[in-house]
């Protein structure tokens, strides 16, 4: 199975900060990667698909990049409502696998 | 608009069975691949299974193969997960979600609110 490793596992930042988190695949997955946001006690929500495509309705401060094995999710200006855990998911090969998550505290 | 609502979770003894249901109140479920993702208490997300519109293609996590069966009834706008021979490690919130597809990319969107399965 493809292993997805997210880093850092948690981070603390201030409102307005630029925040970057990464997801590394154990083998190349092209751009078959999505990013999901899960707020405490809620279901996950899609932010980014195909590594860099922003889901309609998601604020423009979120962006994704990368291909192959290394991927990045960036929040350009952190907002209070961005407090959440962020997960990457590879859909390149079965079993589909999630990273372990990056928890963002504000 | 697709709105997914899961039900059927609860407390079950090891070795027991449960059937989860997911209903789409937007009556769009028949058009899409659909899947299940779970989350153990305090843990991360884990893909479980998904299937295509007519049930001719389906994929499972290895640890649930032979124990879980994903199915659907498009006339009832419903997706199901039959879970047999349940183990302690199956304890989780189970989410149903629609698969979006474009080219080789796939993604889960939207998600239901989840239903809790406790095996104990």
PDB file of C-alpha atoms in Angstrom, chain A:
ATOM      1  CA  UNK A   1       0.000   0.000   0.000  1.00  0.00           C
ATOM      2  CA  UNK A   2       1.090   3.563  -0.689  1.00  0.00           C
ATOM      3  CA  UNK A   3       2.026   5.300   2.545  1.00  0.00           C
ATOM      4  CA  UNK A   4       1.122   8.970   2.920  1.00  0.00           C
ATOM      5  CA  UNK A   5       3.167  10.936   5.431  1.00  0.00           C
ATOM      6  CA  UNK A   6       2.017  14.385   6.495  1.00  0.00           C
ATOM      7  CA  UNK A   7       4.145  16.955   8.238  1.00  0.00           C
ATOM      8  CA  UNK A   8       4.053  18.568  10.619  1.00  0.00           C
ATOM      9  CA  UNK A   9       1.580  16.572  12.696  1.00  0.00           C
ATOM     10  CA  UNK A  10       0.476  19.810  14.315  1.00  0.00           C
ATOM     11  CA  UNK A  11       1.227  23.496  14.087  1.00  0.00           C
ATOM     12  CA  UNK A  12       0.254  26.665  15.838  1.00  0.00           C
ATOM     13  CA  UNK A  13      -0.008  29.948  13.970  1.00  0.00           C
ATOM     14  CA  UNK A  14      -1.578  33.369  14.240  1.00  0.00           C
ATOM     15  CA  UNK A  15      -4.364  34.937  12.266  1.00  0.00           C
ATOM     16  CA  UNK A  16      -2.947  36.311   9.039  1.00  0.00           C
ATOM     17  CA  UNK A  17       0.018  33.935   8.936  1.00  0.00           C
ATOM     18  CA  UNK A  18       0.947  31.977   5.842  1.00  0.00           C
ATOM     19  CA  UNK A  19       0.712  28.283   6.710  1.00  0.00           C
ATOM     20  CA  UNK A  20       2.210  25.413   4.735  1.00  0.00           C
ATOM     21  CA  UNK A  21       1.860  21.694   5.306  1.00  0.00           C
ATOM     22  CA  UNK A  22       3.166  18.806   3.280  1.00  0.00           C
ATOM     23  CA  UNK A  23       2.169  15.315   2.259  1.00  0.00           C
ATOM     24  CA  UNK A  24       4.700  12.801   0.943  1.00  0.00           C
ATOM     25  CA  UNK A  25       3.789   9.611  -0.864  1.00  0.00           C
ATOM     26  CA  UNK A  26       5.917   6.466  -0.577  1.00  0.00           C
ATOM     27  CA  UNK A  27       5.819   6.160  -4.364  1.00  0.00           C
ATOM     28  CA  UNK A  28       4.850   8.399  -7.241  1.00  0.00           C
ATOM     29  CA  UNK A  29       1.127   9.148  -7.509  1.00  0.00           C
ATOM     30  CA  UNK A  30       1.139  11.715 -10.321  1.00  0.00           C
ATOM     31  CA  UNK A  31      -1.378  14.358  -9.203  1.00  0.00           C
ATOM     32  CA  UNK A  32      -3.888  11.886  -7.764  1.00  0.00           C
ATOM     33  CA  UNK A  33      -4.188  13.634  -4.435  1.00  0.00           C
ATOM     34  CA  UNK A  34      -6.852  15.534  -2.545  1.00  0.00           C
ATOM     35  CA  UNK A  35      -6.867  17.663   0.586  1.00  0.00           C
ATOM     36  CA  UNK A  36      -9.661  17.571   3.162  1.00  0.00           C
ATOM     37  CA  UNK A  37     -10.461  19.813   6.101  1.00  0.00           C
ATOM     38  CA  UNK A  38     -12.077  18.374   9.219  1.00  0.00           C
ATOM     39  CA  UNK A  39     -13.261  20.739  11.908  1.00  0.00           C
ATOM     40  CA  UNK A  40     -13.746  19.383  15.433  1.00  0.00           C
ATOM     41  CA  UNK A  41     -16.805  17.151  15.662  1.00  0.00           C
ATOM     42  CA  UNK A  42     -17.659  17.554  11.996  1.00  0.00           C
ATOM     43  CA  UNK A  43     -17.417  15.516   8.819  1.00  0.00           C
ATOM     44  CA  UNK A  44     -14.475  16.162   6.490  1.00  0.00           C
ATOM     45  CA  UNK A  45     -14.873  18.565   3.590  1.00  0.00           C
ATOM     46  CA  UNK A  46     -13.040  18.603   0.289  1.00  0.00           C
ATOM     47  CA  UNK A  47     -10.716  21.551  -0.309  1.00  0.00           C
ATOM     48  CA  UNK A  48      -8.494  20.534  -3.207  1.00  0.00           C
ATOM     49  CA  UNK A  49      -8.639  17.723  -5.779  1.00  0.00           C
ATOM     50  CA  UNK A  50      -6.134  16.608  -8.409  1.00  0.00           C
ATOM     51  CA  UNK A  51      -3.372  18.147  -6.253  1.00  0.00           C
ATOM     52  CA  UNK A  52      -4.065  21.756  -7.197  1.00  0.00           C
ATOM     53  CA  UNK A  53      -7.700  22.220  -8.259  1.00  0.00           C
ATOM     54  CA  UNK A  54      -9.702  24.274  -5.780  1.00  0.00           C
ATOM     55  CA  UNK A  55     -13.186  22.995  -5.033  1.00  0.00           C
ATOM     56  CA  UNK A  56     -15.879  25.495  -5.932  1.00  0.00           C
ATOM     57  CA  UNK A  57     -16.800  27.594  -2.930  1.00  0.00           C
ATOM     58  CA  UNK A  58     -13.528  27.068  -1.071  1.00  0.00           C
ATOM     59  CA  UNK A  59     -11.822  30.359  -0.156  1.00  0.00           C
ATOM     60  CA  UNK A  60      -8.995  31.425  -2.455  1.00  0.00           C
ATOM     61  CA  UNK A  61      -6.565  31.532   0.464  1.00  0.00           C
ATOM     62  CA  UNK A  62      -6.317  27.736   0.131  1.00  0.00           C
ATOM     63  CA  UNK A  63      -4.038  26.355  -2.567  1.00  0.00           C
ATOM     64  CA  UNK A  64      -2.413  23.042  -3.387  1.00  0.00           C
ATOM     65  CA  UNK A  65       0.651  22.102  -5.376  1.00  0.00           C
ATOM     66  CA  UNK A  66       2.908  19.190  -6.171  1.00  0.00           C
ATOM     67  CA  UNK A  67       3.130  16.024  -8.218  1.00  0.00           C
ATOM     68  CA  UNK A  68       4.838  12.681  -7.973  1.00  0.00           C
ATOM     69  CA  UNK A  69       5.663  12.169  -4.319  1.00  0.00           C
ATOM     70  CA  UNK A  70       5.639  15.630  -2.726  1.00  0.00           C
ATOM     71  CA  UNK A  71       2.581  17.801  -2.198  1.00  0.00           C
ATOM     72  CA  UNK A  72       1.819  21.011  -0.349  1.00  0.00           C
ATOM     73  CA  UNK A  73      -1.305  22.657   1.023  1.00  0.00           C
ATOM     74  CA  UNK A  74      -0.928  26.376   1.696  1.00  0.00           C
ATOM     75  CA  UNK A  75      -3.225  28.749   3.543  1.00  0.00           C
ATOM     76  CA  UNK A  76      -2.102  32.193   2.449  1.00  0.00           C
ATOM     77  CA  UNK A  77      -3.634  34.129   5.343  1.00  0.00           C
ATOM     78  CA  UNK A  78      -4.844  32.006   8.234  1.00  0.00           C
ATOM     79  CA  UNK A  79      -8.326  32.786   9.528  1.00  0.00           C
ATOM     80  CA  UNK A  80      -9.928  31.758  12.842  1.00  0.00           C
ATOM     81  CA  UNK A  81     -12.335  29.442  11.032  1.00  0.00           C
ATOM     82  CA  UNK A  82      -9.395  27.466   9.609  1.00  0.00           C
ATOM     83  CA  UNK A  83      -8.882  25.731  12.960  1.00  0.00           C
ATOM     84  CA  UNK A  84      -9.095  22.114  11.843  1.00  0.00           C
ATOM     85  CA  UNK A  85      -7.208  18.964  10.990  1.00  0.00           C
ATOM     86  CA  UNK A  86      -6.147  18.644   7.365  1.00  0.00           C
ATOM     87  CA  UNK A  87      -5.790  15.291   5.615  1.00  0.00           C
ATOM     88  CA  UNK A  88      -4.369  14.297   2.252  1.00  0.00           C
ATOM     89  CA  UNK A  89      -5.782  11.310   0.344  1.00  0.00           C
ATOM     90  CA  UNK A  90      -4.120   9.479  -2.537  1.00  0.00           C
ATOM     91  CA  UNK A  91      -6.456   7.961  -5.118  1.00  0.00           C
ATOM     92  CA  UNK A  92      -3.747   6.634  -7.432  1.00  0.00           C
ATOM     93  CA  UNK A  93      -3.801   3.015  -6.317  1.00  0.00           C
ATOM     94  CA  UNK A  94      -5.766   0.700  -4.066  1.00  0.00           C
ATOM     95  CA  UNK A  95      -6.077   0.792  -1.177  1.00  0.00           C
ATOM     96  CA  UNK A  96      -6.675   4.512  -1.190  1.00  0.00           C
ATOM     97  CA  UNK A  97      -4.774   5.926   1.760  1.00  0.00           C
ATOM     98  CA  UNK A  98      -4.982   9.049   3.879  1.00  0.00           C
ATOM     99  CA  UNK A  99      -2.152  10.820   5.609  1.00  0.00           C
ATOM    100  CA  UNK A 100      -2.300  10.907   9.385  1.00  0.00           C
ATOM    101  CA  UNK A 101      -3.357  14.567   9.427  1.00  0.00           C
ATOM    102  CA  UNK A 102      -1.963  17.984  10.316  1.00  0.00           C
ATOM    103  CA  UNK A 103      -3.774  19.719  13.159  1.00  0.00           C
ATOM    104  CA  UNK A 104      -3.814  23.509  12.877  1.00  0.00           C
ATOM    105  CA  UNK A 105      -4.242  25.538  16.065  1.00  0.00           C
ATOM    106  CA  UNK A 106      -4.728  29.263  16.144  1.00  0.00           C
TER     107      UNK A 106
END
